[in-house]
Coordinates of C-alpha atoms in Angstrom, one line a residue:
Chain F
M150 CA -7.5 -8.5 -3.4
A151 CA -7.7 -6.0 -6.2
N152 CA -4.6 -5.8 -8.4
D153 CA -5.3 -2.4 -9.3
A154 CA -4.9 -0.4 -6.1
W155 CA -1.9 -0.2 -3.5
P156 CA -3.3 -0.4 -0.1
S157 CA -2.1 2.6 2.1
P158 CA 0.4 1.9 4.6
S159 CA -0.5 3.1 8.1
A160 CA 1.3 5.8 9.9
A161 CA 2.7 2.8 12.3
A162 CA 3.6 0.8 9.4
L163 CA 5.6 3.4 8.0
A164 CA 7.1 4.1 11.0
R165 CA 8.1 0.7 11.7
V166 CA 10.0 0.2 8.4
V167 CA 12.0 3.3 9.1
D168 CA 12.8 1.9 12.5
R169 CA 13.6 -1.5 11.1
A170 CA 16.0 0.0 8.8
A171 CA 17.7 1.5 11.7
I172 CA 17.8 -1.9 13.7
A173 CA 19.1 -3.5 10.7
D174 CA 22.0 -0.8 10.6
L175 CA 22.6 -1.2 14.1
V176 CA 23.1 -4.8 13.8
Y177 CA 25.4 -4.3 10.5
E178 CA 27.7 -1.8 12.7
Y179 CA 28.2 -4.4 15.1
A180 CA 29.8 -6.6 12.6
R181 CA 31.7 -3.8 11.2
T182 CA 33.3 -2.5 14.4
M183 CA 33.9 -6.1 15.4
D184 CA 35.6 -6.8 12.1
L185 CA 37.7 -3.4 12.7
N186 CA 38.7 -4.2 16.4
L187 CA 36.8 -1.2 17.5
P188 CA 35.7 -2.3 21.0
S189 CA 34.4 1.0 22.4
E190 CA 32.7 1.9 19.0
L191 CA 30.9 -1.5 19.6
A192 CA 30.0 -1.0 23.0
A193 CA 28.5 2.0 22.1
L194 CA 25.9 0.2 20.2
F195 CA 24.6 -1.4 23.4
T196 CA 22.6 0.1 26.4
E197 CA 24.6 0.8 29.5
D198 CA 23.0 -2.0 31.3
C199 CA 23.1 -4.6 28.4
V200 CA 23.1 -8.1 28.9
V201 CA 25.3 -10.3 26.2
D202 CA 25.8 -14.0 25.9
Y203 CA 28.1 -15.5 23.8
G204 CA 27.8 -19.2 25.4
E205 CA 29.8 -20.7 28.0
G206 CA 32.6 -21.5 26.0
L207 CA 33.2 -17.7 25.6
G208 CA 32.7 -16.9 29.3
G209 CA 29.0 -16.9 29.6
R210 CA 26.8 -13.9 30.5
I211 CA 28.5 -10.1 30.1
D212 CA 26.9 -7.9 32.4
G213 CA 26.7 -4.0 31.1
R214 CA 28.6 -2.3 28.3
A215 CA 31.8 -1.8 30.2
A216 CA 32.1 -5.6 30.9
L217 CA 31.3 -6.0 26.9
E218 CA 33.9 -3.4 25.8
R219 CA 36.6 -5.2 28.1
F220 CA 35.3 -8.6 26.7
V221 CA 36.0 -7.5 23.0
A222 CA 39.1 -6.1 23.5
D223 CA 40.4 -9.3 25.3
S224 CA 38.9 -12.3 24.1
L225 CA 40.5 -13.1 20.7
P226 CA 44.1 -11.9 21.1
N227 CA 45.2 -14.3 18.9
V228 CA 42.8 -13.3 15.9
E229 CA 44.5 -11.7 12.8
A230 CA 41.1 -11.4 10.7
T231 CA 37.6 -11.8 11.2
S232 CA 34.6 -11.1 8.9
H233 CA 31.1 -11.2 10.0
H234 CA 28.3 -11.8 7.5
V235 CA 24.8 -10.9 8.9
S236 CA 21.5 -11.8 6.9
N237 CA 18.0 -12.7 7.5
V238 CA 17.4 -9.8 10.1
Q239 CA 14.0 -10.2 11.3
V240 CA 12.8 -7.6 13.7
R241 CA 9.2 -7.9 15.9
F242 CA 8.1 -4.9 17.4
E243 CA 6.7 -4.8 21.1
G244 CA 5.8 -1.1 20.6
P245 CA 7.4 2.0 19.5
A246 CA 10.5 1.7 21.9
A247 CA 11.0 -2.1 22.1
A248 CA 11.6 -4.7 19.6
T249 CA 13.3 -8.6 19.4
G250 CA 15.2 -9.6 16.6
V251 CA 17.0 -12.7 15.1
A252 CA 19.9 -12.4 12.5
Y253 CA 21.7 -15.1 11.2
L254 CA 25.5 -14.9 11.4
Y255 CA 28.1 -16.7 9.2
A256 CA 31.6 -15.8 10.9
W257 CA 34.9 -16.5 9.4
H258 CA 38.2 -16.1 11.6
R259 CA 42.0 -16.3 10.8
F260 CA 44.5 -16.6 13.4
A261 CA 47.6 -15.2 13.9
D262 CA 49.4 -18.7 14.6
E263 CA 49.2 -21.6 12.4
R264 CA 45.7 -22.9 13.7
Q265 CA 43.3 -23.5 10.7
D266 CA 40.5 -20.7 9.7
A267 CA 37.7 -21.2 11.9
T268 CA 33.7 -20.8 11.1
L269 CA 30.5 -20.4 12.8
W270 CA 27.0 -20.4 11.3
G271 CA 24.7 -19.0 14.1
Q272 CA 21.8 -16.6 15.1
Y273 CA 21.7 -13.5 17.2
H274 CA 18.8 -13.0 19.3
D275 CA 18.4 -9.7 20.4
R276 CA 16.3 -7.2 22.1
F277 CA 16.3 -3.5 21.0
V278 CA 15.4 -0.2 23.0
R279 CA 14.9 2.9 21.5
T280 CA 16.8 5.3 23.4
S281 CA 17.0 9.1 23.3
S282 CA 20.3 8.5 21.0
G283 CA 18.4 6.1 18.8
W284 CA 17.8 2.2 19.0
R285 CA 20.6 0.4 21.0
I286 CA 21.1 -3.5 22.0
A287 CA 19.8 -4.3 25.2
Q288 CA 20.3 -8.2 25.0
R289 CA 22.3 -10.3 22.8
T290 CA 22.5 -14.3 22.8
L291 CA 24.4 -16.0 20.1
R292 CA 23.1 -19.4 19.1
V293 CA 24.9 -21.5 17.0
A294 CA 23.8 -23.9 14.2
G295 CA 27.5 -25.4 14.3
E296 CA 31.0 -24.6 13.9
E297 CA 34.4 -25.7 12.4
A298 CA 37.6 -25.4 14.1
M299 CA 36.5 -22.7 16.7
G300 CA 38.3 -24.3 19.6
F301 CA 36.0 -24.3 22.2
G302 CA 32.1 -25.5 23.0
A303 CA 29.5 -25.0 25.4
W304 CA 27.5 -22.8 22.7
H305 CA 23.6 -22.0 22.9
P306 CA 22.1 -24.3 20.4
I307 CA 19.5 -22.6 18.2
G308 CA 17.0 -25.0 18.9
R309 CA 16.4 -27.5 16.0
R310 CA 13.8 -29.9 16.9
T311 CA 14.8 -33.5 16.7
A312 CA 13.1 -35.5 13.6
S313 CA 12.9 -38.8 15.4
R314 CA 11.7 -37.8 18.4
G315 CA 9.8 -34.7 17.9
A316 CA 11.3 -32.9 20.7
R317 CA 13.1 -29.8 20.8
S318 CA 16.5 -29.3 22.7
R319 CA 15.7 -28.2 26.4
D320 CA 17.7 -25.2 26.0
E321 CA 15.3 -23.4 23.4
Chain I
M225 CA 10.0 7.3 25.6
A226 CA 6.4 6.2 25.8
N227 CA 5.6 2.9 24.5
D228 CA 2.2 3.7 23.5
A229 CA 2.8 5.9 20.2
W230 CA 4.7 5.6 17.4
P231 CA 6.5 8.5 16.4
S232 CA 6.0 9.8 12.9
P233 CA 8.6 9.5 10.5
S234 CA 9.7 13.0 8.6
A235 CA 9.2 13.1 5.1
A236 CA 13.1 12.8 4.5
A237 CA 13.3 9.8 6.4
L238 CA 10.5 8.1 4.5
A239 CA 12.4 9.3 1.2
R240 CA 15.3 8.1 2.5
V241 CA 14.1 4.4 3.6
V242 CA 12.7 4.4 -0.1
D243 CA 16.2 5.2 -1.5
R244 CA 17.8 3.1 0.8
A245 CA 15.7 -0.1 -0.6
A246 CA 16.5 1.2 -4.1
I247 CA 20.4 1.6 -3.4
A248 CA 20.5 -2.0 -1.7
D249 CA 18.6 -3.4 -4.7
L250 CA 21.3 -1.9 -6.8
V251 CA 24.3 -3.4 -5.1
Y252 CA 22.3 -6.9 -5.3
E253 CA 21.8 -6.6 -9.1
Y254 CA 25.6 -6.0 -9.2
A255 CA 26.1 -9.4 -7.7
R256 CA 23.3 -11.1 -9.7
T257 CA 24.8 -9.8 -13.2
M258 CA 28.3 -10.6 -12.2
D259 CA 27.1 -14.4 -11.2
L260 CA 25.3 -14.5 -14.6
N261 CA 28.3 -13.2 -16.4
L262 CA 26.4 -10.3 -17.9
P263 CA 29.1 -7.4 -18.1
S264 CA 27.0 -4.9 -20.0
E265 CA 24.0 -5.2 -17.7
L266 CA 26.5 -5.0 -15.0
A267 CA 28.2 -2.0 -16.3
A268 CA 25.0 -0.2 -16.7
L269 CA 24.8 0.0 -13.1
F270 CA 27.7 2.5 -12.6
T271 CA 27.9 5.7 -13.8
E272 CA 29.5 6.8 -17.2
D273 CA 32.7 8.1 -15.1
C274 CA 32.6 5.8 -12.6
V275 CA 35.8 4.7 -10.9
V276 CA 36.2 0.9 -9.7
D277 CA 39.4 -0.6 -7.7
Y278 CA 39.3 -4.3 -7.0
G279 CA 42.8 -4.3 -5.8
E280 CA 46.4 -4.0 -7.8
G281 CA 46.0 -7.9 -8.0
L282 CA 43.3 -7.5 -10.3
G283 CA 44.7 -4.6 -12.4
G284 CA 44.0 -1.3 -9.9
R285 CA 42.0 1.4 -10.5
I286 CA 39.4 0.8 -13.4
D287 CA 38.1 4.2 -14.9
G288 CA 34.9 4.6 -16.6
R289 CA 31.9 2.3 -17.7
A290 CA 33.3 1.0 -20.6
A291 CA 36.6 -0.1 -19.3
L292 CA 34.6 -1.8 -16.4
E293 CA 32.5 -3.5 -19.0
R294 CA 35.9 -4.9 -20.6
F295 CA 37.4 -5.9 -17.3
V296 CA 34.2 -7.8 -16.4
A297 CA 34.2 -9.6 -19.7
D298 CA 38.0 -10.1 -19.7
S299 CA 39.2 -10.8 -16.5
L300 CA 38.0 -14.1 -15.2
P301 CA 38.2 -16.4 -18.5
N302 CA 38.7 -19.5 -16.7
V303 CA 35.7 -19.3 -13.9
E304 CA 32.9 -21.9 -14.3
A305 CA 30.7 -20.4 -11.7
T306 CA 30.7 -17.6 -9.2
S307 CA 28.1 -16.7 -6.4
H308 CA 28.5 -13.3 -4.7
H309 CA 26.7 -13.1 -1.7
V310 CA 26.2 -9.5 -0.3
S311 CA 24.8 -8.7 3.1
N312 CA 25.5 -5.9 5.9
V313 CA 24.2 -3.3 3.2
Q314 CA 24.8 0.1 5.1
V315 CA 24.1 3.5 3.5
R316 CA 25.0 6.9 4.6
F317 CA 23.2 9.7 3.0
E318 CA 25.0 13.1 2.0
G319 CA 21.9 14.5 0.8
P320 CA 19.0 13.6 -1.5
A321 CA 21.2 12.8 -4.6
A322 CA 24.8 11.1 -2.9
A323 CA 25.3 8.5 -0.7
T324 CA 28.2 6.0 0.6
G325 CA 27.9 2.8 1.5
V326 CA 29.5 -0.5 3.1
A327 CA 28.4 -3.9 1.9
Y328 CA 30.0 -7.0 2.8
L329 CA 30.5 -9.6 0.5
Y330 CA 31.2 -13.5 0.7
A331 CA 32.2 -14.7 -2.9
W332 CA 32.6 -18.0 -3.9
H333 CA 34.6 -18.9 -7.3
R334 CA 34.8 -22.1 -9.3
F335 CA 37.3 -22.8 -12.1
A336 CA 37.1 -24.6 -15.3
D337 CA 40.6 -26.2 -14.7
E338 CA 41.4 -28.5 -11.6
R339 CA 41.8 -25.3 -9.4
Q340 CA 40.2 -25.5 -6.0
D341 CA 37.4 -23.3 -5.3
A342 CA 38.2 -19.7 -4.2
T343 CA 36.5 -17.9 -1.7
L344 CA 36.7 -14.0 -0.5
W345 CA 35.4 -12.3 2.2
G346 CA 35.3 -8.8 2.0
Q347 CA 33.5 -5.3 1.7
Y348 CA 32.3 -3.2 -1.0
H349 CA 33.0 0.6 -0.1
D350 CA 30.8 2.7 -2.6
R351 CA 29.5 6.0 -3.3
F352 CA 26.2 6.0 -5.0
V353 CA 24.7 9.2 -6.9
R354 CA 20.9 9.8 -8.0
T355 CA 20.7 9.9 -11.7
S356 CA 18.0 10.8 -13.9
S357 CA 17.7 7.0 -14.6
G358 CA 17.9 6.3 -10.6
W359 CA 20.7 5.5 -8.3
R360 CA 23.8 4.1 -9.9
I361 CA 27.1 3.5 -8.7
A362 CA 30.0 6.1 -9.1
Q363 CA 32.9 4.7 -7.1
R364 CA 33.6 1.2 -5.9
T365 CA 36.5 0.0 -4.0
L366 CA 36.7 -3.6 -2.9
R367 CA 38.2 -4.2 0.5
V368 CA 39.3 -7.6 1.6
A369 CA 39.2 -9.1 5.3
G370 CA 40.7 -12.7 3.8
E371 CA 40.8 -14.9 1.3
E372 CA 41.4 -18.4 0.1
A373 CA 43.1 -19.8 -3.2
M374 CA 42.0 -16.6 -5.1
G375 CA 45.3 -16.8 -6.6
F376 CA 46.7 -13.3 -6.4
G377 CA 47.4 -10.6 -3.8
A378 CA 47.7 -6.8 -3.1
W379 CA 44.3 -6.4 -1.9
H380 CA 42.8 -3.6 -0.2
P381 CA 42.5 -4.4 3.3
I382 CA 39.4 -3.3 5.3
G383 CA 41.7 -1.7 8.1
R384 CA 41.5 -4.0 11.1
R385 CA 43.0 -2.3 14.0
T386 CA 46.0 -4.4 15.5
A387 CA 45.2 -5.4 18.6
S388 CA 48.8 -5.3 20.2
R389 CA 50.0 -2.2 18.6
G390 CA 46.7 0.1 18.8
A391 CA 47.4 1.0 15.4
R392 CA 45.6 0.8 12.1
S393 CA 46.8 -0.3 8.9
R394 CA 48.3 2.3 6.7
D395 CA 46.2 1.7 4.0
E396 CA 42.9 2.6 6.2
Chain S
M81 CA 19.1 16.8 -9.3
A82 CA 19.7 19.5 -6.6
N83 CA 21.2 18.2 -3.5
D84 CA 19.1 20.2 -1.2
A85 CA 15.4 18.6 -1.1
W86 CA 14.3 14.8 -1.0
P87 CA 12.0 14.1 -3.5
S88 CA 8.5 12.9 -1.8
P89 CA 8.0 9.4 -2.4
S90 CA 4.9 8.7 -3.8
A91 CA 2.1 6.7 -1.7
A92 CA 2.9 3.6 -4.1
A93 CA 6.4 3.9 -3.2
L94 CA 5.9 3.8 0.4
A95 CA 3.2 1.1 0.1
R96 CA 6.0 -1.1 -2.1
V97 CA 8.9 -0.3 0.6
V98 CA 6.4 -1.7 3.6
D99 CA 5.4 -4.8 1.3
R100 CA 9.2 -5.4 0.5
A101 CA 9.8 -5.4 4.3
A102 CA 7.3 -8.0 4.7
I103 CA 8.3 -10.3 1.9
A104 CA 11.9 -10.2 2.8
D105 CA 10.7 -11.1 6.4
L106 CA 8.8 -14.3 4.9
V107 CA 11.7 -15.2 2.9
Y108 CA 13.7 -15.2 6.5
E109 CA 11.1 -16.9 7.9
Y110 CA 11.3 -20.1 5.6
A111 CA 15.0 -20.2 6.5
R112 CA 14.3 -19.9 10.2
T113 CA 11.6 -22.7 10.3
M114 CA 13.8 -25.3 7.9
D115 CA 16.6 -24.8 10.2
L116 CA 14.5 -25.3 13.4
N117 CA 13.2 -28.4 11.2
L118 CA 9.4 -27.1 11.9
P119 CA 7.7 -28.3 8.6
S120 CA 4.0 -27.4 9.2
E121 CA 5.5 -23.6 10.3
L122 CA 7.4 -23.8 6.8
A123 CA 4.6 -24.8 5.0
A124 CA 2.2 -22.2 6.3
L125 CA 4.5 -19.5 4.5
F126 CA 3.3 -21.1 1.2
T127 CA 0.0 -20.7 -0.6
E128 CA -2.4 -23.5 -0.3
D129 CA -1.7 -24.5 -4.1
C130 CA 1.7 -23.4 -4.2
V131 CA 4.4 -25.0 -6.5
V132 CA 8.0 -25.7 -5.4
D133 CA 11.0 -27.1 -7.1
Y134 CA 14.4 -27.8 -5.5
G135 CA 15.5 -30.0 -8.6
E136 CA 15.3 -33.3 -10.0
G137 CA 17.7 -34.4 -7.2
L138 CA 15.5 -33.7 -4.8
G139 CA 12.4 -35.1 -6.2
G140 CA 11.7 -32.3 -8.9
R141 CA 8.3 -30.8 -8.7
I142 CA 6.1 -30.4 -5.4
D143 CA 2.4 -29.7 -5.6
G144 CA 0.8 -27.7 -2.8
R145 CA 1.4 -27.1 0.7
A146 CA 0.6 -30.3 2.3
A147 CA 3.0 -32.1 -0.1
L148 CA 5.5 -29.4 0.7
E149 CA 5.0 -30.2 4.5
R150 CA 5.6 -34.0 4.0
F151 CA 8.6 -33.4 1.7
V152 CA 10.5 -31.0 4.5
A153 CA 9.4 -33.6 7.0
D154 CA 10.7 -36.6 5.5
S155 CA 13.7 -35.3 3.4
L156 CA 16.5 -35.2 5.0
P157 CA 16.5 -37.6 8.0
N158 CA 20.1 -38.0 8.2
V159 CA 20.6 -34.1 8.6
E160 CA 22.0 -32.8 12.1
A161 CA 21.8 -29.4 11.5
T162 CA 21.5 -26.9 8.6
S163 CA 21.8 -23.0 8.4
H164 CA 20.2 -21.1 5.8
H165 CA 21.7 -17.7 5.1
V166 CA 19.5 -15.8 2.8
S167 CA 20.9 -12.3 1.3
N168 CA 20.9 -10.3 -2.0
V169 CA 16.8 -10.2 -1.7
Q170 CA 15.3 -8.6 -5.0
V171 CA 11.6 -8.2 -5.2
R172 CA 9.8 -6.9 -8.5
F173 CA 6.2 -5.8 -8.2
E174 CA 3.6 -7.0 -10.7
G175 CA 1.0 -5.0 -8.8
P176 CA -0.3 -4.7 -5.1
A177 CA -1.1 -8.3 -4.6
A178 CA 1.8 -9.8 -6.7
A179 CA 5.5 -9.7 -7.1
T180 CA 8.4 -12.1 -7.9
G181 CA 11.7 -12.1 -6.4
V182 CA 15.1 -13.6 -6.4
A183 CA 17.1 -14.2 -2.9
Y184 CA 20.6 -15.9 -2.6
L185 CA 21.0 -18.7 -0.5
Y186 CA 24.4 -19.9 1.1
A187 CA 23.2 -23.3 3.0
W188 CA 25.6 -25.3 5.4
H189 CA 24.6 -29.0 6.3
R190 CA 25.9 -31.2 8.8
F191 CA 24.9 -35.0 9.1
A192 CA 24.5 -37.1 11.8
D193 CA 26.8 -39.9 10.3
E194 CA 30.4 -39.6 9.2
R195 CA 29.5 -37.5 6.0
Q196 CA 31.3 -34.3 5.7
D197 CA 29.5 -31.3 6.0
A198 CA 27.8 -29.8 2.7
T199 CA 27.4 -26.6 1.1
L200 CA 25.1 -25.1 -1.2
W201 CA 25.6 -21.9 -3.1
G202 CA 22.1 -20.9 -4.9
Q203 CA 19.3 -18.6 -5.6
Y204 CA 15.6 -19.0 -4.8
H205 CA 13.5 -17.7 -7.6
D206 CA 10.0 -16.7 -6.2
R207 CA 6.5 -15.8 -6.9
F208 CA 4.6 -14.1 -4.1
V209 CA 0.9 -13.2 -3.8
R210 CA -0.8 -11.1 -1.2
T211 CA -3.6 -12.9 0.5
S212 CA -5.8 -12.2 3.4
S213 CA -3.3 -13.3 5.8
G214 CA -0.5 -11.5 4.4
W215 CA 2.4 -12.4 1.9
R216 CA 2.7 -15.8 0.8
I217 CA 5.0 -17.9 -1.3
A218 CA 3.3 -19.3 -4.3
Q219 CA 6.1 -20.5 -6.2
R220 CA 9.6 -21.2 -5.4
T221 CA 12.3 -22.9 -7.6
L222 CA 15.9 -23.6 -6.4
R223 CA 18.7 -22.4 -8.6
V224 CA 22.3 -23.5 -8.0
A225 CA 25.4 -21.8 -8.9
G226 CA 27.4 -24.3 -7.2
E227 CA 27.6 -27.3 -4.4
E228 CA 29.9 -29.4 -2.2
A229 CA 29.0 -32.5 -1.0
M230 CA 25.4 -32.5 -1.2
G231 CA 25.6 -36.0 -2.5
F232 CA 23.0 -35.6 -5.5
G233 CA 22.5 -33.7 -8.7
A234 CA 20.3 -32.6 -11.5
W235 CA 20.0 -29.1 -9.9
H236 CA 18.4 -26.3 -11.6
P237 CA 21.4 -23.8 -12.9
I238 CA 21.2 -20.3 -12.2
G239 CA 22.0 -20.0 -16.0
R240 CA 25.2 -18.3 -16.2
R241 CA 26.3 -17.3 -19.7
T242 CA 29.2 -19.0 -20.8
A243 CA 31.9 -16.7 -21.6
S244 CA 33.6 -18.5 -24.7
R245 CA 30.3 -19.1 -26.7
G246 CA 28.2 -16.1 -25.6
A247 CA 25.1 -18.3 -25.1
R248 CA 23.0 -18.9 -21.6
S249 CA 22.4 -22.2 -20.5
R250 CA 19.3 -23.8 -21.8
D251 CA 17.5 -24.0 -18.8
E252 CA 17.5 -20.5 -18.2

């Protein structure tokens, strides 16, 4: 390709880059409201009929925005501080009003008691929909590469292929 | 919304997505120049009359670009290496020439002596202005969710709402 | 600058913001395929004649996509899990078909044996080219700010200026 002229992006490519920025902002707003312990503001980022799944160790499938708000309000009473660092935000559009995404999560947790700090390295696997109020999260599944001191298990794995056997985990 | 046609972004939406990328780049350039220990290049990312506040433990309010450059040059003489990982970059425009932002920081520090590595989990709260040379940081406050082995305190908190009392920290 | 009218981005500025998103997605896809242990999908993100260098401790310069695929497949047989958190993605365009970039890496590794978890704080220094199938990585050098328990050395340094002597590392 000639190095002297920029290819003109299509109208759809421009629309997608604007939507991508809005979706990334939505994913970051989730982290911000989580770390400030604002369950209502956090739940408002999801659709009314959202489905969220942090894994069996955190209660399994959560149905709907109201249940999500209660879960966030109740789930971690002993937490003193968290910091959810979200990166690697990838978005795939199914069309102008629906997209899927993967975003990496490095989450740090400090507890009010003597427990050691806990760390989780994982990925959010999301589905986004465009509503009349903007993009919202319709589905979110947390997948986990590893964790330290979180205190419970039964996470959804990220699905790393096993080197020796050439097979992926069944959950993938 | 119909799934078969991309809404055409407005001229302002397109301008904002370009500005957002420039502002994110500015925030990343701060991290890069900090980790390379380049105080002059770092200070050039700020306005002449900038106000920067890393917390009382790091000397409190710093007034102006020249004072910031001296601070960065002098503050951490015993540091051997740092790595400032910045994510969750959120930008809110007040207009075409001013914006505020929050960006997450995971900062790792290694010292020249026997001290253990130190980690900080926090957020930059910024104000950006557009100048004739591009976007610059006019105000930056570091807020801290938690830290380990940093060796001093009196950080600005992120303002996490206390679960049991429903109140936010006074500093928020 | 007046605060009441957005400057209209040029066609080239719009093209660059679309390309920047595509390049960031490429860098994130590298992390995703690495963490899922998908060497063939990972190698497909690079040009046929790519040059990759993770440092002498990891074998030094790797020439070409096929060699990269073998390296990724063979290099870390004892790894049970990794998580490559990539942030601070900066892109500088040389023209419409070539760009350089720096992206920060926080990489976490867990091993199948009793070894402790290993962490690396570093930067990818990349060259990207636009091909008929989209942007690809033509060159990648890993530079390292620090690491813990990785088990080998001889990394390329990030080139931090030494405070006391005012000189940069020779490798920079």
